[in-house]
Amino acid sequence: MFTETELEAFFDEHLTTSAFRLEALDHYEVDSDGDDFARFKAGEADPDWERKNAWLEVLRAEREAGIREYRVRVLRTPLNDYLRYECEWGYVLNAEAGEEIHVLDLAECELPAEVVDHDFWLIDDTYPLRMHYGEAGEFIGAELVGSLDRYQKARDAALAAAEPFERWWARHPEEWRANRPV
C-alpha cells in the first residue's frame, strides 16, 4: 500500500497523459484541505489562497502540458457542509484551472452497476489505484490493483451517467452557501 508520499512519487513517475478520479465519500479528512473546511464553515469568504493557488498552478501546468485531469464526484443532494465546501472552494476553482469535473447525483439518477463502490485513480488509462480511507475519511493508503478493464469500465459508466459540474452546479443554487441560512 502506498503512503501519501509514495503515491505522489508514483504520479510523478507515471502520469504523462491523463488522471481520472472517482470520488464517492461524503467527507474527507485529508491534509490537502489544510484548514479550508474549517474556514468555510466559519463563514470565511475565501480559501487559503497560498495553499489553493499552489494546486491551481499544478492543474494549469498539467493542462498546458497536455495532461487531462478529470473526475466524477458521486454525491447525493441535499449536500452536507463538506460536499458544499468541495463544490464552492474546490470544484469551481479547479474547473477554472482546467480540470474536467462531472457530478453523478444519486438523488437524480442511479449508480450504474459497472461503477465500483470505492474511490480510485486511473493514471494514463493504465494504472488503477484503489484509494483506502478510514471511517472518518482519513487517507490510509493507495493500492495499485489489477483488473484494469474493470476500472476502465467503471470510469466510462460513471462519465456516461454524470453531467458536467458547471451545469449541475448552476441547476442547484439552493446548495450555494450564499443561499443557505446561517
XYZ file of C-alpha atoms in Angstrom:
182
model
C 0.000 0.000 0.000
C 1.346 3.438 -0.964
C 1.696 6.188 1.605
C 0.814 9.732 0.573
C 4.472 10.423 -0.274
C 4.783 7.207 -2.287
C 1.550 7.998 -4.119
C 2.895 11.414 -5.108
C 6.088 9.759 -6.380
C 4.010 7.266 -8.388
C 2.157 10.149 -10.034
C 5.420 11.944 -10.785
C 6.830 8.823 -12.428
C 3.781 7.545 -14.330
C 1.459 10.460 -15.122
C 2.018 11.501 -18.743
C -1.413 11.786 -20.419
C -4.362 11.549 -18.016
C -5.504 11.208 -14.431
C -9.086 10.151 -13.743
C -10.516 10.199 -10.218
C -13.717 8.691 -8.860
C -14.708 10.249 -5.518
C -17.546 8.765 -3.517
C -17.123 9.560 0.185
C -19.358 12.122 1.888
C -16.374 13.605 3.745
C -12.586 13.504 3.533
C -10.230 14.364 6.366
C -7.073 14.958 4.344
C -4.032 17.188 4.694
C -4.577 18.722 1.251
C -7.627 20.586 2.602
C -5.453 22.453 5.103
C -7.765 24.444 7.372
C -10.031 25.468 4.500
C -13.005 23.352 5.533
C -12.986 24.974 8.982
C -12.657 28.387 7.321
C -15.591 27.587 5.025
C -17.805 26.502 7.936
C -16.812 29.633 9.870
C -18.118 31.798 7.033
C -14.759 32.990 5.701
C -15.024 34.474 2.215
C -12.111 32.626 0.622
C -9.827 29.626 0.975
C -6.187 29.938 1.986
C -5.030 31.341 -1.354
C -1.371 30.438 -0.846
C -2.291 26.767 -0.460
C -5.051 26.770 -3.084
C -3.063 28.659 -5.720
C -0.261 26.093 -5.499
C -2.746 23.362 -6.512
C -4.340 25.511 -9.222
C -0.880 26.089 -10.712
C -0.352 22.313 -10.864
C -3.647 21.922 -12.728
C -2.789 24.728 -15.158
C 0.691 23.317 -15.801
C -0.721 19.845 -16.449
C -3.300 21.258 -18.849
C -0.595 23.208 -20.690
C 1.477 20.001 -20.909
C -1.495 18.196 -22.471
C -2.352 16.118 -19.401
C -6.070 15.588 -18.890
C -7.215 15.791 -15.248
C -10.815 14.673 -14.845
C -13.093 13.242 -12.213
C -16.573 12.063 -11.375
C -17.903 13.120 -7.996
C -20.592 10.740 -6.753
C -22.853 12.507 -4.253
C -26.449 12.907 -3.182
C -28.355 16.135 -2.727
C -29.050 17.782 -0.406
C -25.349 18.312 0.219
C -23.674 18.187 3.594
C -21.316 21.016 4.590
C -18.241 19.166 3.351
C -19.680 18.493 -0.104
C -20.801 22.111 -0.364
C -17.253 23.158 0.574
C -15.813 20.842 -2.091
C -18.105 22.334 -4.705
C -17.585 26.001 -3.841
C -13.928 26.094 -2.824
C -12.721 23.069 -4.761
C -14.545 22.267 -7.956
C -15.482 25.791 -9.049
C -11.826 26.846 -8.858
C -10.373 23.572 -10.165
C -12.647 23.711 -13.214
C -11.497 27.247 -13.970
C -7.897 25.945 -13.858
C -8.642 23.213 -16.391
C -9.837 20.145 -14.503
C -12.881 18.426 -16.014
C -15.321 17.689 -13.213
C -18.521 15.699 -13.532
C -21.212 15.020 -10.947
C -23.236 11.865 -10.542
C -26.047 12.903 -8.190
C -27.693 9.803 -6.750
C -30.803 11.833 -5.903
C -31.295 12.273 -9.657
C -30.035 9.014 -11.163
C -28.956 5.532 -10.195
C -25.362 4.458 -9.823
C -24.509 2.326 -12.866
C -23.792 -1.299 -11.984
C -20.306 -1.069 -13.523
C -19.188 1.671 -11.123
C -17.109 0.288 -8.253
C -18.056 1.080 -4.662
C -14.792 2.793 -3.709
C -12.592 5.719 -4.643
C -9.902 5.223 -7.245
C -7.487 6.909 -9.620
C -6.811 5.677 -13.150
C -3.459 7.034 -14.341
C -2.732 7.181 -18.080
C -5.610 4.735 -18.647
C -3.167 2.054 -17.475
C -2.643 2.156 -13.709
C -5.683 1.712 -11.436
C -5.060 2.848 -7.872
C -7.652 1.945 -5.259
C -7.840 4.557 -2.525
C -8.324 3.455 1.082
C -9.859 5.733 3.719
C -10.841 5.267 7.340
C -14.329 5.779 8.717
C -13.705 9.494 9.318
C -12.447 9.978 5.749
C -8.750 9.966 6.657
C -6.359 8.670 3.990
C -4.962 5.239 4.841
C -3.174 4.398 1.611
C -3.425 3.661 -2.089
C -3.079 0.277 -3.704
C -2.067 -0.494 -7.285
C -4.624 -3.101 -8.313
C -5.168 -5.416 -11.252
C -8.466 -5.534 -13.115
C -7.623 -2.643 -15.443
C -10.672 -3.465 -17.569
C -12.957 -3.238 -14.511
C -11.702 0.264 -13.658
C -11.869 1.470 -17.258
C -15.490 0.278 -17.418
C -16.243 1.918 -14.069
C -14.807 5.217 -15.326
C -16.702 5.025 -18.616
C -20.015 4.182 -16.924
C -19.597 6.935 -14.327
C -18.790 9.522 -17.002
C -21.754 8.427 -19.137
C -24.165 8.811 -16.198
C -22.713 12.058 -14.820
C -23.106 15.622 -16.016
C -20.559 18.430 -16.200
C -20.071 20.090 -12.836
C -20.736 23.616 -14.115
C -24.166 22.629 -15.480
C -25.055 20.593 -12.383
C -23.948 23.411 -10.034
C -25.951 26.001 -11.990
C -29.070 23.825 -11.547
C -28.589 23.704 -7.774
C -28.446 27.277 -6.443
C -30.162 26.000 -3.289
C -26.804 24.388 -2.441
C -24.741 27.576 -2.788
C -23.544 28.845 0.567
C -24.813 32.337 -0.276
C -28.346 30.917 -0.493
C -28.201 28.868 2.709
C -29.407 30.028 6.115
C -26.575 30.838 8.506
